[in-house]
Amino acid sequence: MNLQRREALKAGGGLGLFGLLAAAGLITPGLARAEWNKSAFDAKTIEETLKALGAGAPASSADVQITAPDIAENGAVVPVGVVSALAGVEAIAILIEKNPNPLAASFVLPAGTEASVQTRVKMGQTSDVYALVKVDGKFLMTKKEIKVTLGGCGG
Amino acid sequence: MADPMKIRASAKEGVTEVKILMSHEMETGQRKDAAGALIPAHFITEVSAEHNGRQVLAAQFGTAVSKNPYLAFKFKGGAKGDKLAVTWVDNKGDKRTDEVQIA
């Protein structure tokens, strides 16, 4: 019996219900806002963030790719994309190790949404950037170093 | 009320590609103004995209997302003329929803 898988299925079912309720207007954005994962976004280290996300110690995987420049001239705007060829990706998170709070953004992907997101983040200094992906209840991770010539904090 | 988002959604071979540019300060709460006082954090915390009322993406942002956030993703399904609505909420409770037709 794979307990993780059972939990993932339960979580998936819950999300579907949530989607339905949201569509029916029963859940207002004000309610949904309470879901913002404060402990994960407030965490100061990669380990704390992973713990707050319930990811434990994710295995490194070549099936997760980060698309980002090797050198970012302006740390205030660093384009970062996460792509995975794996099927059934449920969630993606972007973590920047040397930022004051590593977690930059997290995404929940309902069924049918492809494992491909892009955004732009701020980086205080040269750092490893981690992409965390949740597939079938399991967490996988990959990292890439991005060199920053001009930091995005301060001003 | 904040400025409108710029949203592009295009359907191609059964997959809809969505690109969103939000207009928001994304203040981290770590910067100081000229007088040395901390500028309070003010940033988007959640973004949600719905295709014909069905959620296709739920994102949570931290302060590390750049000013005027950019977000791109793809989902299966979606046809020309379908509605795509995007909503964001920030940490001060301000929110904005914009809707486009998939091209």
mmCIF file of C-alpha atoms in Angstrom:
data_model
loop_
_atom_site.group_PDB
_atom_site.id
_atom_site.type_symbol
_atom_site.label_atom_id
_atom_site.label_comp_id
_atom_site.label_asym_id
_atom_site.label_seq_id
_atom_site.Cartn_x
_atom_site.Cartn_y
_atom_site.Cartn_z
ATOM 1 C CA MET A 1 0.000 0.000 0.000
ATOM 2 C CA ASN A 2 1.398 3.327 -0.998
ATOM 3 C CA LEU A 3 0.215 5.814 1.600
ATOM 4 C CA GLN A 4 1.713 8.814 -0.152
ATOM 5 C CA ARG A 5 -0.255 8.012 -3.232
ATOM 6 C CA ARG A 6 -3.473 7.707 -1.252
ATOM 7 C CA GLU A 7 -2.884 11.099 0.309
ATOM 8 C CA ALA A 8 -2.158 12.602 -3.065
ATOM 9 C CA LEU A 9 -5.388 11.216 -4.450
ATOM 10 C CA LYS A 10 -7.317 12.579 -1.490
ATOM 11 C CA ALA A 11 -5.690 15.975 -1.923
ATOM 12 C CA GLY A 12 -6.484 15.863 -5.618
ATOM 13 C CA GLY A 13 -10.145 15.090 -4.928
ATOM 14 C CA GLY A 14 -10.312 17.926 -2.428
ATOM 15 C CA LEU A 15 -8.901 20.324 -4.969
ATOM 16 C CA GLY A 16 -11.522 19.327 -7.500
ATOM 17 C CA LEU A 17 -14.247 20.059 -4.989
ATOM 18 C CA PHE A 18 -12.620 23.348 -4.147
ATOM 19 C CA GLY A 19 -12.570 24.230 -7.844
ATOM 20 C CA LEU A 20 -16.248 23.443 -8.133
ATOM 21 C CA LEU A 21 -17.136 25.527 -5.098
ATOM 22 C CA ALA A 22 -15.011 28.394 -6.343
ATOM 23 C CA ALA A 23 -16.711 28.184 -9.733
ATOM 24 C CA ALA A 24 -20.115 28.226 -8.059
ATOM 25 C CA GLY A 25 -19.112 31.377 -6.228
ATOM 26 C CA LEU A 26 -19.368 29.715 -2.822
ATOM 27 C CA ILE A 27 -15.777 30.456 -2.008
ATOM 28 C CA THR A 28 -14.781 34.067 -2.331
ATOM 29 C CA PRO A 29 -11.190 35.060 -3.088
ATOM 30 C CA GLY A 30 -11.068 36.387 0.481
ATOM 31 C CA LEU A 31 -11.494 32.866 1.789
ATOM 32 C CA ALA A 32 -9.069 31.371 -0.672
ATOM 33 C CA ARG A 33 -6.501 33.908 0.428
ATOM 34 C CA ALA A 34 -6.196 32.210 3.791
ATOM 35 C CA GLU A 35 -4.514 29.348 1.978
ATOM 36 C CA TRP A 36 -1.353 31.354 1.309
ATOM 37 C CA ASN A 37 1.404 29.216 2.798
ATOM 38 C CA LYS A 38 2.880 31.735 5.224
ATOM 39 C CA SER A 39 5.250 29.344 6.990
ATOM 40 C CA ALA A 40 6.765 28.250 3.672
ATOM 41 C CA PHE A 41 7.199 31.801 2.398
ATOM 42 C CA ASP A 42 8.614 32.989 5.735
ATOM 43 C CA ALA A 43 11.146 30.161 6.006
ATOM 44 C CA LYS A 44 14.750 31.319 6.013
ATOM 45 C CA THR A 45 16.552 28.283 4.626
ATOM 46 C CA ILE A 46 15.967 25.732 1.884
ATOM 47 C CA GLU A 47 15.528 22.976 4.494
ATOM 48 C CA GLU A 48 12.886 24.924 6.430
ATOM 49 C CA THR A 49 11.060 25.750 3.214
ATOM 50 C CA LEU A 50 11.002 22.117 2.087
ATOM 51 C CA LYS A 51 9.688 21.119 5.495
ATOM 52 C CA ALA A 52 6.932 23.751 5.370
ATOM 53 C CA LEU A 53 5.946 22.522 1.921
ATOM 54 C CA GLY A 54 5.851 18.961 3.208
ATOM 55 C CA ALA A 55 8.526 17.936 0.738
ATOM 56 C CA GLY A 56 11.058 16.390 3.151
ATOM 57 C CA ALA A 57 14.244 15.565 1.275
ATOM 58 C CA PRO A 58 13.351 15.474 -2.430
ATOM 59 C CA ALA A 59 15.315 13.297 -4.821
ATOM 60 C CA SER A 60 17.313 15.040 -7.490
ATOM 61 C CA SER A 61 15.921 14.405 -10.958
ATOM 62 C CA ALA A 62 17.030 15.053 -14.515
ATOM 63 C CA ASP A 63 13.376 15.104 -15.584
ATOM 64 C CA VAL A 64 12.966 18.565 -14.124
ATOM 65 C CA GLN A 65 14.585 21.428 -15.971
ATOM 66 C CA ILE A 66 15.163 25.052 -15.103
ATOM 67 C CA THR A 67 15.265 27.476 -17.991
ATOM 68 C CA ALA A 68 17.166 30.532 -16.854
ATOM 69 C CA PRO A 69 20.240 32.466 -17.924
ATOM 70 C CA ASP A 70 23.660 31.431 -16.512
ATOM 71 C CA ILE A 71 24.416 35.049 -15.780
ATOM 72 C CA ALA A 72 21.752 37.597 -14.882
ATOM 73 C CA GLU A 73 22.893 41.175 -15.270
ATOM 74 C CA ASN A 74 20.007 42.602 -13.298
ATOM 75 C CA GLY A 75 19.069 40.684 -10.162
ATOM 76 C CA ALA A 76 15.746 42.551 -9.934
ATOM 77 C CA VAL A 77 14.415 40.766 -13.004
ATOM 78 C CA VAL A 78 15.671 37.229 -13.563
ATOM 79 C CA PRO A 79 13.545 35.140 -15.925
ATOM 80 C CA VAL A 80 13.106 31.635 -14.505
ATOM 81 C CA GLY A 81 11.112 28.835 -16.044
ATOM 82 C CA VAL A 82 10.486 25.295 -14.839
ATOM 83 C CA VAL A 83 9.690 22.536 -17.298
ATOM 84 C CA SER A 84 9.194 18.843 -16.699
ATOM 85 C CA ALA A 85 8.562 16.069 -19.182
ATOM 86 C CA LEU A 86 6.939 13.947 -16.468
ATOM 87 C CA ALA A 87 3.213 13.286 -16.642
ATOM 88 C CA GLY A 88 0.908 14.146 -13.759
ATOM 89 C CA VAL A 89 2.843 17.009 -12.203
ATOM 90 C CA GLU A 90 0.670 18.426 -9.428
ATOM 91 C CA ALA A 91 2.746 21.316 -8.150
ATOM 92 C CA ILE A 92 5.855 23.338 -8.909
ATOM 93 C CA ALA A 93 7.853 25.614 -6.614
ATOM 94 C CA ILE A 94 10.795 27.919 -7.293
ATOM 95 C CA LEU A 95 13.336 28.406 -4.499
ATOM 96 C CA ILE A 96 16.349 30.728 -4.415
ATOM 97 C CA GLU A 97 18.879 29.590 -1.837
ATOM 98 C CA LYS A 98 20.533 32.890 -0.911
ATOM 99 C CA ASN A 99 17.467 35.120 -0.852
ATOM 100 C CA PRO A 100 16.224 36.208 2.615
ATOM 101 C CA ASN A 101 13.247 33.878 2.098
ATOM 102 C CA PRO A 102 14.096 31.142 -0.408
ATOM 103 C CA LEU A 103 10.585 30.409 -1.660
ATOM 104 C CA ALA A 104 9.811 32.723 -4.579
ATOM 105 C CA ALA A 105 6.652 31.201 -5.982
ATOM 106 C CA SER A 106 4.635 28.011 -5.945
ATOM 107 C CA PHE A 107 2.126 26.760 -8.456
ATOM 108 C CA VAL A 108 -0.666 24.214 -8.220
ATOM 109 C CA LEU A 109 -1.420 22.583 -11.544
ATOM 110 C CA PRO A 110 -4.868 21.019 -11.934
ATOM 111 C CA ALA A 111 -5.149 18.068 -14.330
ATOM 112 C CA GLY A 112 -4.688 19.232 -17.918
ATOM 113 C CA THR A 113 -2.257 22.013 -17.094
ATOM 114 C CA GLU A 114 1.208 21.308 -18.454
ATOM 115 C CA ALA A 115 4.318 21.227 -16.297
ATOM 116 C CA SER A 116 5.700 24.397 -17.789
ATOM 117 C CA VAL A 117 5.677 27.727 -15.985
ATOM 118 C CA GLN A 118 7.718 30.856 -16.415
ATOM 119 C CA THR A 119 8.023 33.924 -14.270
ATOM 120 C CA ARG A 120 10.534 36.576 -13.248
ATOM 121 C CA VAL A 121 12.154 36.734 -9.831
ATOM 122 C CA LYS A 122 14.419 38.955 -7.778
ATOM 123 C CA MET A 123 17.811 37.655 -6.650
ATOM 124 C CA GLY A 124 19.923 39.416 -4.036
ATOM 125 C CA GLN A 125 23.137 37.740 -5.119
ATOM 126 C CA THR A 126 24.606 34.844 -7.082
ATOM 127 C CA SER A 127 22.838 31.726 -5.860
ATOM 128 C CA ASP A 128 21.622 28.243 -6.624
ATOM 129 C CA VAL A 129 18.033 28.216 -7.819
ATOM 130 C CA TYR A 130 15.971 25.101 -7.064
ATOM 131 C CA ALA A 131 12.941 23.839 -8.909
ATOM 132 C CA LEU A 132 10.739 21.551 -6.845
ATOM 133 C CA VAL A 133 8.156 19.417 -8.580
ATOM 134 C CA LYS A 134 5.474 17.225 -7.046
ATOM 135 C CA VAL A 135 4.568 14.180 -9.113
ATOM 136 C CA ASP A 136 2.204 11.475 -7.922
ATOM 137 C CA GLY A 137 2.685 12.519 -4.290
ATOM 138 C CA LYS A 138 6.496 12.442 -4.548
ATOM 139 C CA PHE A 139 8.832 15.414 -4.674
ATOM 140 C CA LEU A 140 11.663 15.834 -7.164
ATOM 141 C CA MET A 141 14.136 18.644 -7.366
ATOM 142 C CA THR A 142 16.815 20.099 -9.573
ATOM 143 C CA LYS A 143 19.092 23.104 -9.219
ATOM 144 C CA LYS A 144 20.977 25.585 -11.322
ATOM 145 C CA GLU A 145 23.399 28.306 -10.347
ATOM 146 C CA ILE A 146 22.581 31.780 -11.623
ATOM 147 C CA LYS A 147 25.286 34.419 -11.362
ATOM 148 C CA VAL A 148 24.048 37.895 -10.563
ATOM 149 C CA THR A 149 26.120 40.953 -11.411
ATOM 150 C CA LEU A 150 23.766 43.515 -9.889
ATOM 151 C CA GLY A 151 21.646 42.521 -6.864
ATOM 152 C CA GLY A 152 17.888 42.916 -6.846
ATOM 153 C CA CYS A 153 17.600 43.993 -3.223
ATOM 154 C CA GLY A 154 18.488 47.397 -1.853
ATOM 155 C CA GLY A 155 18.105 49.896 -4.617
ATOM 156 C CA MET B 1 -7.772 49.713 -7.999
ATOM 157 C CA ALA B 2 -4.613 48.676 -9.687
ATOM 158 C CA ASP B 3 -3.925 48.942 -13.397
ATOM 159 C CA PRO B 4 -5.308 46.232 -15.685
ATOM 160 C CA MET B 5 -3.302 43.123 -16.449
ATOM 161 C CA LYS B 6 -2.056 42.380 -19.899
ATOM 162 C CA ILE B 7 -3.135 38.865 -20.796
ATOM 163 C CA ARG B 8 -2.455 36.958 -23.984
ATOM 164 C CA ALA B 9 -4.002 33.550 -24.491
ATOM 165 C CA SER B 10 -3.611 31.649 -27.717
ATOM 166 C CA ALA B 11 -4.889 28.189 -28.589
ATOM 167 C CA LYS B 12 -2.765 26.036 -30.865
ATOM 168 C CA GLU B 13 -3.117 22.309 -31.530
ATOM 169 C CA GLY B 14 -5.258 21.718 -28.456
ATOM 170 C CA VAL B 15 -2.967 23.548 -26.053
ATOM 171 C CA THR B 16 -3.597 27.053 -24.814
ATOM 172 C CA GLU B 17 -0.600 29.173 -23.962
ATOM 173 C CA VAL B 18 -1.236 31.970 -21.502
ATOM 174 C CA LYS B 19 1.035 34.934 -20.799
ATOM 175 C CA ILE B 20 0.147 37.372 -18.060
ATOM 176 C CA LEU B 21 1.768 40.659 -17.126
ATOM 177 C CA MET B 22 0.433 42.090 -13.885
ATOM 178 C CA SER B 23 0.925 45.655 -12.792
ATOM 179 C CA HIS B 24 2.075 45.648 -9.182
ATOM 180 C CA GLU B 25 4.766 47.239 -7.040
ATOM 181 C CA MET B 26 5.866 43.932 -5.385
ATOM 182 C CA GLU B 27 7.495 45.751 -2.468
ATOM 183 C CA THR B 28 9.559 43.264 -0.428
ATOM 184 C CA GLY B 29 9.401 44.943 2.960
ATOM 185 C CA GLN B 30 13.212 44.904 3.112
ATOM 186 C CA ARG B 31 13.964 48.163 1.350
ATOM 187 C CA LYS B 32 14.344 51.479 3.146
ATOM 188 C CA ASP B 33 13.178 54.876 2.008
ATOM 189 C CA ALA B 34 15.371 58.005 1.942
ATOM 190 C CA ALA B 35 14.760 58.589 5.658
ATOM 191 C CA GLY B 36 15.920 55.082 6.544
ATOM 192 C CA ALA B 37 12.473 53.792 7.449
ATOM 193 C CA LEU B 38 11.441 50.383 6.154
ATOM 194 C CA ILE B 39 8.969 50.440 3.294
ATOM 195 C CA PRO B 40 6.187 48.006 4.249
ATOM 196 C CA ALA B 41 5.790 44.885 2.148
ATOM 197 C CA HIS B 42 3.130 45.083 -0.515
ATOM 198 C CA PHE B 43 3.002 42.180 -2.927
ATOM 199 C CA ILE B 44 0.713 39.814 -4.782
ATOM 200 C CA THR B 45 0.180 36.629 -2.796
ATOM 201 C CA GLU B 46 -2.119 34.629 -5.032
ATOM 202 C CA VAL B 47 -2.916 34.377 -8.690
ATOM 203 C CA SER B 48 -5.644 32.200 -10.111
ATOM 204 C CA ALA B 49 -6.531 31.508 -13.737
ATOM 205 C CA GLU B 50 -9.865 30.080 -14.843
ATOM 206 C CA HIS B 51 -10.848 28.765 -18.244
ATOM 207 C CA ASN B 52 -14.638 28.936 -18.691
ATOM 208 C CA GLY B 53 -14.959 28.826 -14.904
ATOM 209 C CA ARG B 54 -12.608 25.857 -14.384
ATOM 210 C CA GLN B 55 -9.402 26.618 -12.555
ATOM 211 C CA VAL B 56 -6.323 25.912 -14.680
ATOM 212 C CA LEU B 57 -3.645 27.417 -12.442
ATOM 213 C CA ALA B 58 -3.297 28.493 -8.827
ATOM 214 C CA ALA B 59 -0.088 30.300 -7.978
ATOM 215 C CA GLN B 60 1.247 31.668 -4.711
ATOM 216 C CA PHE B 61 3.845 34.414 -4.850
ATOM 217 C CA GLY B 62 6.419 35.489 -2.300
ATOM 218 C CA THR B 63 8.188 38.811 -2.197
ATOM 219 C CA ALA B 64 10.943 37.505 -4.490
ATOM 220 C CA VAL B 65 8.753 37.742 -7.570
ATOM 221 C CA SER B 66 9.788 40.739 -9.655
ATOM 222 C CA LYS B 67 7.953 44.036 -9.833
ATOM 223 C CA ASN B 68 5.124 43.910 -12.395
ATOM 224 C CA PRO B 69 5.047 40.088 -12.302
ATOM 225 C CA TYR B 70 5.168 38.037 -15.458
ATOM 226 C CA LEU B 71 3.658 34.580 -15.559
ATOM 227 C CA ALA B 72 3.372 32.131 -18.428
ATOM 228 C CA PHE B 73 1.859 28.637 -18.476
ATOM 229 C CA LYS B 74 0.099 26.185 -20.773
ATOM 230 C CA PHE B 75 -2.967 24.018 -20.402
ATOM 231 C CA LYS B 76 -4.686 21.425 -22.555
ATOM 232 C CA GLY B 77 -8.014 22.371 -24.067
ATOM 233 C CA GLY B 78 -9.351 25.804 -24.741
ATOM 234 C CA ALA B 79 -10.610 27.035 -28.065
ATOM 235 C CA LYS B 80 -10.714 30.363 -29.804
ATOM 236 C CA GLY B 81 -13.334 32.594 -28.219
ATOM 237 C CA ASP B 82 -13.311 30.796 -24.841
ATOM 238 C CA LYS B 83 -13.066 32.971 -21.786
ATOM 239 C CA LEU B 84 -9.970 33.084 -19.625
ATOM 240 C CA ALA B 85 -10.176 35.002 -16.360
ATOM 241 C CA VAL B 86 -7.200 35.849 -14.177
ATOM 242 C CA THR B 87 -7.486 37.101 -10.603
ATOM 243 C CA TRP B 88 -4.783 38.264 -8.232
ATOM 244 C CA VAL B 89 -4.947 39.125 -4.551
ATOM 245 C CA ASP B 90 -2.257 41.040 -2.668
ATOM 246 C CA ASN B 91 -1.232 41.030 0.991
ATOM 247 C CA LYS B 92 -3.300 44.159 1.668
ATOM 248 C CA GLY B 93 -6.446 42.478 0.378
ATOM 249 C CA ASP B 94 -6.539 44.429 -2.861
ATOM 250 C CA LYS B 95 -7.554 42.344 -5.841
ATOM 251 C CA ARG B 96 -8.163 42.562 -9.529
ATOM 252 C CA THR B 97 -9.761 40.298 -12.137
ATOM 253 C CA ASP B 98 -9.330 40.630 -15.867
ATOM 254 C CA GLU B 99 -10.858 38.512 -18.569
ATOM 255 C CA VAL B 100 -9.807 37.881 -22.154
ATOM 256 C CA GLN B 101 -10.986 35.737 -25.020
ATOM 257 C CA ILE B 102 -8.610 33.038 -26.182
ATOM 258 C CA ALA B 103 -7.233 33.910 -29.609
#
